[in-house]
């Protein structure tokens, strides 16, 4: 039966429930809200460009409206597609710097100690705010000295010894900022009998490019990734990513926002926690945990794109399998950072206001550590609370 | 005497409003009387197509020539009601290309610019068009908003001294010594009776004109031909799409404002059904089937509602389809035709020629009254269409949100400056689908003769969007009750009837998302609000 | 992932079923395709439109879901429901013995079984106060002031009206659309705003017995009404609003939290799209739109009617899209042209046996149940029993599963 409109925005019944769950509308009274910016606006925009309201660009693309929508309207996609189509804002130096995570990262990792120290200095942060309109209160993620790719290349022979193999989409964050997460993933994969390879060529997934208005460059990088993943798929290599946002972008945004056909590879892209949980749930695979591991109270934060992917439960169930880990599930809400959104001076207040209830819940949870699958949530939570944030894979690896 | 006019016009459709305006512009004191709201009959129940005349070119050259002339006039005088979409006449594999050749020749002969283009070009021009087309002709079709057009005519008539009474039924014609000298009326809202006198009474009642004529003892042979149409949820096409073949059912697809309309069917109906048009399942089937031939996307597009109108055709033969009847303008001077002085009937014609019909009628009135002022309606812009190009720059109406501003300017042209959106409370949107603010509701009530929510819909598009009033109806009722000074009981009864009217159009197409919307509508207004148990108010 | 019971749905029925299972030690998961119709409800739950609902329920034909449960059991389960609401921290008033009435958003008085404590309600048509002061936020379009004041006056309540403003609400109203019930409620979550409102009330309410406000009293917090009562030393009552209704949203949230606290899992934003069976035709698992496969012993279909997309209609007819269950009540036409007449489509639903096992081609599936508005054979709007059927059938199904 073909009951429903193929024009996704028309499935909206105007129940207005999305507006309740929009983190931006909750704190920013200027934002038109997901219903107006999305399905209502889309119908009007068909009348002409005069109906395009630049205020919709305040959307941070968390897609919580889509999770809330009982009619499967892809509200966030509608808003972002409209933005891609109509926005007249030209991205500047700031957007270029924030969006080109791999270009900036590859430079920064070479001189990491200097960059970290410099970006940590108050006067420098003031200059960055003045020149770049990046809020001076924002703490930059530290760059690592040397990339993850460089490290894994050194491991090539050791990894090749494993009978089973997988390809790891590490993402920019692991490569330039936190190779330790990548190493933790390799440790877990190895413990499960998998050797870890790089993709033939990995480019930044492009999520920051899309949100900063570099759509053509995002498409170019996406095509490179699709090609590499296609090759891995042909070689029967599962492609696994630790970052929930990279995973979501590769699986869904390529098709929905960039209009690229990824249908042949979509099912072969998996999130690390899901991949590992399913191996363990089958009962054929087991992990040997340390017998003397300390007790750890972990508060799990479900990132927006994790929520949109619907895979939160995999990370939670995986963490629950670890002996001596006591899990607290935080109520799912946006932390406010939304990738590069919270870095921009004009969004800083909104960003922190959105995150406020989450920060309070984290402090109240009396956890030892917060865990999340998203790196930008990690930056936001570490900057805004007293807690350290670890990826579930890092926690898992430390118990092996 | 207060109740004395030169001319009384009965019927507030486009024609009646046009006659009132033309009279007013020529300095004739006119009274327009309408039994319901303006544009409630055939005027508001058609495609909203700004015909190029191409459709009539092969079979009815006279109509075609009238159309293209009026088309060009309306683009000038009613620019805020008109959208220059352009039109395509497409030939599908089952149609004949020979007809296309004949069609182009006929168009040119009638003065209609018709240019054959490559099917690929047609697809590029209008991506929703059926991709299997084998031929396409570009013509100067467009779309026209009949509610806006009628309201602008009424407004201009009033600005030039005409008086307008809506919800006023003509119960009786006052006939003295074989001459119609006035009307006896009943205000259907207040129950008040009235008496108005004039030298000439004009019957502009459309299909209901037969009944008015009968009150003067005059017989007009009319043929009520029902035409059903479907409204789709959004603009599927930006260019009018017609079938290039002998005119048939459901072969015109018109984008109008935020929606697209397919129509029409044609069937003879008895007179007693003219007031209660119900679209049947068979008509819906036919409209959908034929519509999908024009634009296949329609198959999966949400249908908002179905509606039907009655063409006021003057029977010239017994063709049951009512199609080969000439759509020509019929002005009946009952003095010469029937020996009844002071009574003129204007009928036939079509929305496209409303202005010309008015001109001919008022010419006759002038002759009778001895007025020697010429018609200026072909050049004088309607309120809202003055200096249209400057609107968006000079418009003082400040609306916070871009789409709301664009919407209000689109609906009211330069008159948008009269809408008070100066405060946040007035900019607040009542109807979110169609972006209607509190300020616009106030303007419609105060300046455009709105008496109830359904009238408000005709002036502002409140409740014409995706949700058909589900989200905004109660808001609108509440705002209306304050602006129009209605009692809570009246406003609630109005709300109840508005929801009932919205559902009436939805129920014929209630499946898929439309049924979901309908279920929500029923839950909210029958369930949560408990409107069905509203006690009848006097 | 493996659970004892997978409930497909995330609304009132699914939550009630899930909570009842979870508190009896079952591992339950909900597949919730978006927020539920609870978000649209106006803070009251109807059992049946009759002064004494249980008496009316005893007379219903066997095809009615209540008749399958049986009136004694309906009464018992109504008690269980009240208990669950309590556990979830939703404080309600009313009893199944005898309906009370609540005010509707347009000022009608409507029969109801349970209503959220604090909503204007009455036994019969007589309110228990004689004077009231209605406080309406300036520029707030979702309360229909004159409807409410005239309704109250008709019931003999002297009502004064006061429009008030707070700086935060002024900023909100600058947005043409986003001054909704929820945004007002969020503003009143903040102590400084509540204090400012309290002082306006103290100043303006005169000697009115009660203070009335649109049901926008707190979004994140549940005790805003009580705090306002303490600050103003007045009784504060609420007028329900149309969706999204703050009290409806809060009730859904409270039930979801209670369910998760009991160990229940919610797959939010997932639509169940396919299912797998064993050789006996029993359901083994369902797979969702997010590529998650959920295995369980028992499955409950609580996806709601058309609006929740539990049922789908096209030009040819009605179907239940997930399992292809048998459908009852799918008449042609599906609608009546008069919206205030009983709508035939309201009676559509999946066919079930006496224990609410779903029938497929006339045969019941042993481990597949249906509850809530996906059931047919009744008219939720005209009988005022939408919430009641959702709750009672859910609890009935839960108990069948527990006793299995």
Short mmCIF file of N, CA and C in Angstrom, two decimals, chain B residues 180-286:
data_model
loop_
_atom_site.label_atom_id
_atom_site.label_comp_id
_atom_site.label_asym_id
_atom_site.label_seq_id
_atom_site.Cartn_x
_atom_site.Cartn_y
_atom_site.Cartn_z
N UNK B 180 -39.47 46.88 -11.84
CA UNK B 180 -38.77 46.52 -10.60
C UNK B 180 -38.18 47.81 -10.03
N UNK B 181 -38.60 48.13 -8.79
CA UNK B 181 -38.14 49.40 -8.21
C UNK B 181 -37.33 49.20 -6.95
N UNK B 182 -37.14 47.97 -6.55
CA UNK B 182 -36.35 47.75 -5.33
C UNK B 182 -36.47 46.33 -4.85
N UNK B 183 -35.90 46.12 -3.64
CA UNK B 183 -35.88 44.76 -3.08
C UNK B 183 -36.27 44.79 -1.61
N UNK B 184 -36.87 43.70 -1.16
CA UNK B 184 -37.11 43.52 0.27
C UNK B 184 -36.16 42.45 0.76
N UNK B 185 -35.49 42.75 1.86
CA UNK B 185 -34.38 41.88 2.27
C UNK B 185 -34.54 41.38 3.70
N UNK B 186 -33.79 40.32 3.95
CA UNK B 186 -33.71 39.75 5.30
C UNK B 186 -32.24 39.57 5.64
N UNK B 187 -31.82 40.16 6.73
CA UNK B 187 -30.45 39.94 7.20
C UNK B 187 -30.43 38.59 7.93
N UNK B 188 -29.70 37.65 7.37
CA UNK B 188 -29.77 36.29 7.93
C UNK B 188 -29.00 36.16 9.24
N UNK B 189 -28.20 37.15 9.58
CA UNK B 189 -27.49 37.09 10.86
C UNK B 189 -28.32 37.70 11.98
N UNK B 190 -28.97 38.82 11.67
CA UNK B 190 -29.70 39.54 12.73
C UNK B 190 -31.20 39.31 12.67
N UNK B 191 -31.67 38.80 11.54
CA UNK B 191 -33.11 38.64 11.36
C UNK B 191 -33.82 39.93 10.98
N UNK B 192 -33.03 41.01 10.81
CA UNK B 192 -33.64 42.30 10.45
C UNK B 192 -34.13 42.29 9.01
N UNK B 193 -35.26 42.93 8.79
CA UNK B 193 -35.78 43.06 7.42
C UNK B 193 -35.51 44.47 6.91
N UNK B 194 -35.34 44.59 5.60
CA UNK B 194 -35.06 45.91 5.05
C UNK B 194 -35.71 46.09 3.69
N UNK B 195 -35.71 47.33 3.23
CA UNK B 195 -36.30 47.64 1.93
C UNK B 195 -35.39 48.65 1.25
N UNK B 196 -34.97 48.35 0.05
CA UNK B 196 -34.06 49.25 -0.67
C UNK B 196 -34.64 49.51 -2.05
N UNK B 197 -34.49 50.73 -2.50
CA UNK B 197 -35.07 51.07 -3.79
C UNK B 197 -34.01 51.60 -4.75
N UNK B 198 -34.22 51.31 -6.02
CA UNK B 198 -33.30 51.81 -7.05
C UNK B 198 -34.01 51.78 -8.39
N UNK B 199 -33.47 52.56 -9.32
CA UNK B 199 -34.09 52.57 -10.64
C UNK B 199 -33.87 51.25 -11.38
N UNK B 200 -32.72 50.69 -11.08
CA UNK B 200 -32.41 49.44 -11.79
C UNK B 200 -31.91 48.40 -10.78
N UNK B 201 -32.39 47.19 -10.95
CA UNK B 201 -31.90 46.08 -10.15
C UNK B 201 -31.19 45.10 -11.09
N UNK B 202 -29.98 44.74 -10.70
CA UNK B 202 -29.20 43.82 -11.54
C UNK B 202 -29.17 42.44 -10.89
N UNK B 203 -29.50 41.46 -11.67
CA UNK B 203 -29.47 40.08 -11.22
C UNK B 203 -28.10 39.50 -11.60
N UNK B 204 -27.21 39.38 -10.61
CA UNK B 204 -25.89 38.80 -10.87
C UNK B 204 -25.71 37.59 -9.97
N UNK B 205 -26.74 36.75 -9.92
CA UNK B 205 -26.80 35.67 -8.93
C UNK B 205 -26.27 34.35 -9.47
N UNK B 206 -25.67 34.37 -10.63
CA UNK B 206 -25.16 33.11 -11.16
C UNK B 206 -26.29 32.14 -11.37
N UNK B 207 -26.08 30.91 -10.97
CA UNK B 207 -27.10 29.88 -11.21
C UNK B 207 -28.36 30.18 -10.41
N UNK B 208 -28.20 30.93 -9.31
CA UNK B 208 -29.37 31.27 -8.48
C UNK B 208 -30.18 32.42 -9.10
N UNK B 209 -29.67 32.94 -10.21
CA UNK B 209 -30.34 34.04 -10.91
C UNK B 209 -31.70 33.62 -11.45
N UNK B 210 -31.85 32.33 -11.73
CA UNK B 210 -33.13 31.83 -12.21
C UNK B 210 -34.22 32.13 -11.19
N UNK B 211 -33.88 31.90 -9.91
CA UNK B 211 -34.87 32.10 -8.85
C UNK B 211 -35.19 33.59 -8.67
N UNK B 212 -34.18 34.44 -8.78
CA UNK B 212 -34.44 35.87 -8.62
C UNK B 212 -35.32 36.37 -9.77
N UNK B 213 -34.97 35.88 -10.97
CA UNK B 213 -35.76 36.28 -12.14
C UNK B 213 -37.21 35.86 -11.97
N UNK B 214 -37.39 34.67 -11.40
CA UNK B 214 -38.76 34.17 -11.20
C UNK B 214 -39.55 35.12 -10.30
N UNK B 215 -38.85 35.76 -9.36
CA UNK B 215 -39.55 36.71 -8.48
C UNK B 215 -40.09 37.90 -9.27
N UNK B 216 -39.49 38.13 -10.46
CA UNK B 216 -40.00 39.20 -11.31
C UNK B 216 -40.91 38.63 -12.40
N UNK B 217 -41.22 37.34 -12.26
CA UNK B 217 -42.08 36.69 -13.24
C UNK B 217 -41.38 36.41 -14.56
N UNK B 218 -40.07 36.37 -14.51
CA UNK B 218 -39.30 36.19 -15.74
C UNK B 218 -38.67 34.79 -15.72
N UNK B 219 -38.67 34.15 -16.87
CA UNK B 219 -38.08 32.81 -16.95
C UNK B 219 -36.73 32.88 -17.66
N UNK B 220 -35.71 32.33 -16.99
CA UNK B 220 -34.42 32.17 -17.69
C UNK B 220 -34.11 30.68 -17.67
N UNK B 221 -33.79 30.16 -18.82
CA UNK B 221 -33.47 28.74 -18.90
C UNK B 221 -32.01 28.51 -18.59
N UNK B 222 -31.79 27.94 -17.43
CA UNK B 222 -30.40 27.73 -17.04
C UNK B 222 -30.11 26.25 -16.88
N UNK B 223 -28.83 25.95 -16.96
CA UNK B 223 -28.41 24.56 -16.92
C UNK B 223 -27.33 24.45 -15.85
N UNK B 224 -27.68 23.97 -14.66
CA UNK B 224 -26.64 23.86 -13.65
C UNK B 224 -25.67 22.73 -13.99
N UNK B 225 -24.43 23.07 -14.21
CA UNK B 225 -23.41 22.06 -14.52
C UNK B 225 -22.40 22.05 -13.39
N UNK B 226 -22.33 20.91 -12.72
CA UNK B 226 -21.44 20.79 -11.57
C UNK B 226 -20.02 20.52 -12.03
N UNK B 227 -19.08 21.18 -11.41
CA UNK B 227 -17.67 20.90 -11.68
C UNK B 227 -16.96 20.63 -10.38
N UNK B 228 -16.38 19.44 -10.24
CA UNK B 228 -15.68 19.09 -9.00
C UNK B 228 -14.18 19.27 -9.19
N UNK B 229 -13.51 19.63 -8.11
CA UNK B 229 -12.06 19.86 -8.16
C UNK B 229 -11.39 19.30 -6.90
N UNK B 230 -10.10 19.05 -6.98
CA UNK B 230 -9.33 18.60 -5.82
C UNK B 230 -8.21 19.60 -5.53
N UNK B 231 -7.98 19.83 -4.25
CA UNK B 231 -6.87 20.69 -3.84
C UNK B 231 -5.75 19.81 -3.29
N UNK B 232 -4.57 19.97 -3.84
CA UNK B 232 -3.41 19.23 -3.34
C UNK B 232 -2.66 20.07 -2.30
N UNK B 233 -1.89 19.36 -1.47
CA UNK B 233 -1.31 19.99 -0.28
C UNK B 233 -0.27 21.07 -0.50
N UNK B 234 0.34 21.08 -1.65
CA UNK B 234 1.37 22.10 -1.89
C UNK B 234 1.46 22.39 -3.38
N UNK B 235 2.33 23.29 -3.74
CA UNK B 235 2.51 23.59 -5.16
C UNK B 235 3.27 22.45 -5.81
N UNK B 236 2.55 21.63 -6.53
CA UNK B 236 3.19 20.51 -7.21
C UNK B 236 3.88 21.03 -8.46
N UNK B 237 3.19 21.95 -9.13
CA UNK B 237 3.72 22.51 -10.39
C UNK B 237 3.80 24.03 -10.24
N UNK B 238 4.68 24.63 -10.99
CA UNK B 238 4.74 26.09 -11.00
C UNK B 238 4.20 26.68 -12.28
N UNK B 239 3.94 25.82 -13.25
CA UNK B 239 3.40 26.25 -14.53
C UNK B 239 2.06 25.52 -14.70
N UNK B 240 1.04 26.23 -15.18
CA UNK B 240 -0.26 25.59 -15.43
C UNK B 240 -0.07 24.48 -16.47
N UNK B 241 -0.62 23.30 -16.19
CA UNK B 241 -0.52 22.21 -17.17
C UNK B 241 -1.92 21.87 -17.68
N UNK B 242 -2.09 21.92 -19.01
CA UNK B 242 -3.35 21.54 -19.66
C UNK B 242 -3.08 20.38 -20.60
N UNK B 243 -4.12 19.67 -20.94
CA UNK B 243 -4.01 18.63 -21.97
C UNK B 243 -4.32 19.26 -23.31
N UNK B 244 -3.49 19.00 -24.29
CA UNK B 244 -3.73 19.54 -25.63
C UNK B 244 -4.63 18.58 -26.41
N UNK B 245 -5.89 18.71 -26.16
CA UNK B 245 -6.88 17.88 -26.84
C UNK B 245 -8.21 18.62 -26.73
N UNK B 246 -9.24 18.07 -27.30
CA UNK B 246 -10.55 18.66 -27.20
C UNK B 246 -10.88 18.77 -25.71
N UNK B 247 -11.32 19.93 -25.21
CA UNK B 247 -11.55 20.08 -23.78
C UNK B 247 -12.35 18.92 -23.19
N UNK B 248 -11.85 18.39 -22.08
CA UNK B 248 -12.50 17.24 -21.45
C UNK B 248 -12.40 17.40 -19.94
N UNK B 249 -12.78 16.34 -19.24
CA UNK B 249 -12.77 16.40 -17.78
C UNK B 249 -11.35 16.40 -17.22
N UNK B 250 -11.18 17.13 -16.14
CA UNK B 250 -9.97 17.06 -15.31
C UNK B 250 -8.69 17.17 -16.12
N UNK B 251 -8.63 18.16 -16.99
CA UNK B 251 -7.41 18.27 -17.79
C UNK B 251 -6.68 19.60 -17.58
N UNK B 252 -6.93 20.23 -16.42
CA UNK B 252 -6.20 21.45 -16.11
C UNK B 252 -5.65 21.37 -14.68
N UNK B 253 -4.36 21.63 -14.55
CA UNK B 253 -3.71 21.58 -13.24
C UNK B 253 -3.11 22.96 -12.98
N UNK B 254 -3.65 23.63 -11.95
CA UNK B 254 -3.29 25.04 -11.73
C UNK B 254 -2.61 25.23 -10.37
N UNK B 255 -1.40 25.80 -10.35
CA UNK B 255 -0.80 26.16 -9.07
C UNK B 255 -1.37 27.49 -8.61
N UNK B 256 -1.82 27.55 -7.38
CA UNK B 256 -2.38 28.81 -6.88
C UNK B 256 -1.94 29.04 -5.45
N UNK B 257 -1.24 30.12 -5.21
CA UNK B 257 -0.69 30.40 -3.89
C UNK B 257 0.10 29.19 -3.39
N UNK B 258 -0.31 28.60 -2.26
CA UNK B 258 0.52 27.51 -1.71
C UNK B 258 0.04 26.12 -2.11
N UNK B 259 -0.92 26.03 -3.02
CA UNK B 259 -1.47 24.72 -3.35
C UNK B 259 -1.57 24.53 -4.88
N UNK B 260 -2.04 23.35 -5.28
CA UNK B 260 -2.30 23.07 -6.68
C UNK B 260 -3.71 22.50 -6.78
N UNK B 261 -4.44 22.88 -7.84
CA UNK B 261 -5.82 22.41 -8.03
C UNK B 261 -5.94 21.65 -9.34
N UNK B 262 -6.64 20.52 -9.30
CA UNK B 262 -6.97 19.80 -10.54
C UNK B 262 -8.48 19.89 -10.75
N UNK B 263 -8.88 20.09 -11.99
CA UNK B 263 -10.32 20.07 -12.29
C UNK B 263 -10.53 20.15 -13.79
N UNK B 264 -11.73 20.12 -14.14
CA UNK B 264 -12.88 19.81 -13.32
C UNK B 264 -13.65 18.68 -13.99
N UNK B 265 -14.61 18.17 -13.26
CA UNK B 265 -15.56 17.25 -13.86
C UNK B 265 -16.68 18.10 -14.43
N UNK B 266 -17.61 17.46 -15.10
CA UNK B 266 -18.78 18.20 -15.56
C UNK B 266 -19.97 17.27 -15.57
N UNK B 267 -20.97 17.65 -14.79
CA UNK B 267 -22.18 16.82 -14.80
C UNK B 267 -23.37 17.70 -14.50
N UNK B 268 -24.47 17.29 -15.08
CA UNK B 268 -25.70 18.05 -14.87
C UNK B 268 -26.22 17.72 -13.48
N UNK B 269 -26.65 18.75 -12.75
CA UNK B 269 -27.25 18.48 -11.44
C UNK B 269 -28.59 19.19 -11.35
N UNK B 270 -29.49 18.66 -10.52
CA UNK B 270 -30.77 19.34 -10.34
C UNK B 270 -30.57 20.64 -9.55
N UNK B 271 -31.47 21.58 -9.77
CA UNK B 271 -31.35 22.88 -9.11
C UNK B 271 -31.32 22.77 -7.58
N UNK B 272 -32.06 21.79 -7.05
CA UNK B 272 -32.13 21.73 -5.58
C UNK B 272 -30.82 21.28 -4.94
N UNK B 273 -29.85 20.88 -5.77
CA UNK B 273 -28.57 20.48 -5.19
C UNK B 273 -27.51 21.59 -5.26
N UNK B 274 -27.88 22.69 -5.92
CA UNK B 274 -26.88 23.74 -6.14
C UNK B 274 -26.32 24.30 -4.84
N UNK B 275 -27.12 24.23 -3.76
CA UNK B 275 -26.66 24.78 -2.50
C UNK B 275 -25.90 23.77 -1.66
N UNK B 276 -25.84 22.55 -2.13
CA UNK B 276 -25.23 21.52 -1.31
C UNK B 276 -24.42 20.57 -2.17
N UNK B 277 -23.31 21.08 -2.65
CA UNK B 277 -22.49 20.29 -3.55
C UNK B 277 -21.64 19.28 -2.77
N UNK B 278 -21.79 18.03 -3.12
CA UNK B 278 -20.97 16.99 -2.49
C UNK B 278 -20.17 16.30 -3.59
N UNK B 279 -18.89 16.18 -3.39
CA UNK B 279 -18.05 15.52 -4.39
C UNK B 279 -18.12 14.02 -4.16
N UNK B 280 -18.43 13.28 -5.22
CA UNK B 280 -18.60 11.83 -5.08
C UNK B 280 -17.28 11.09 -5.26
N UNK B 281 -17.27 9.84 -4.83
CA UNK B 281 -16.07 9.01 -4.96
C UNK B 281 -15.69 8.84 -6.43
N UNK B 282 -16.68 8.73 -7.30
CA UNK B 282 -16.39 8.58 -8.74
C UNK B 282 -15.69 9.82 -9.29
N UNK B 283 -16.16 10.97 -8.83
CA UNK B 283 -15.52 12.22 -9.29
C UNK B 283 -14.07 12.30 -8.81
N UNK B 284 -13.87 11.89 -7.56
CA UNK B 284 -12.50 11.90 -7.03
C UNK B 284 -11.61 10.97 -7.86
N UNK B 285 -12.13 9.79 -8.17
CA UNK B 285 -11.39 8.83 -8.99
C UNK B 285 -10.98 9.45 -10.33
N UNK B 286 -11.98 10.04 -10.96
CA UNK B 286 -11.73 10.60 -12.29
C UNK B 286 -10.68 11.72 -12.21
#
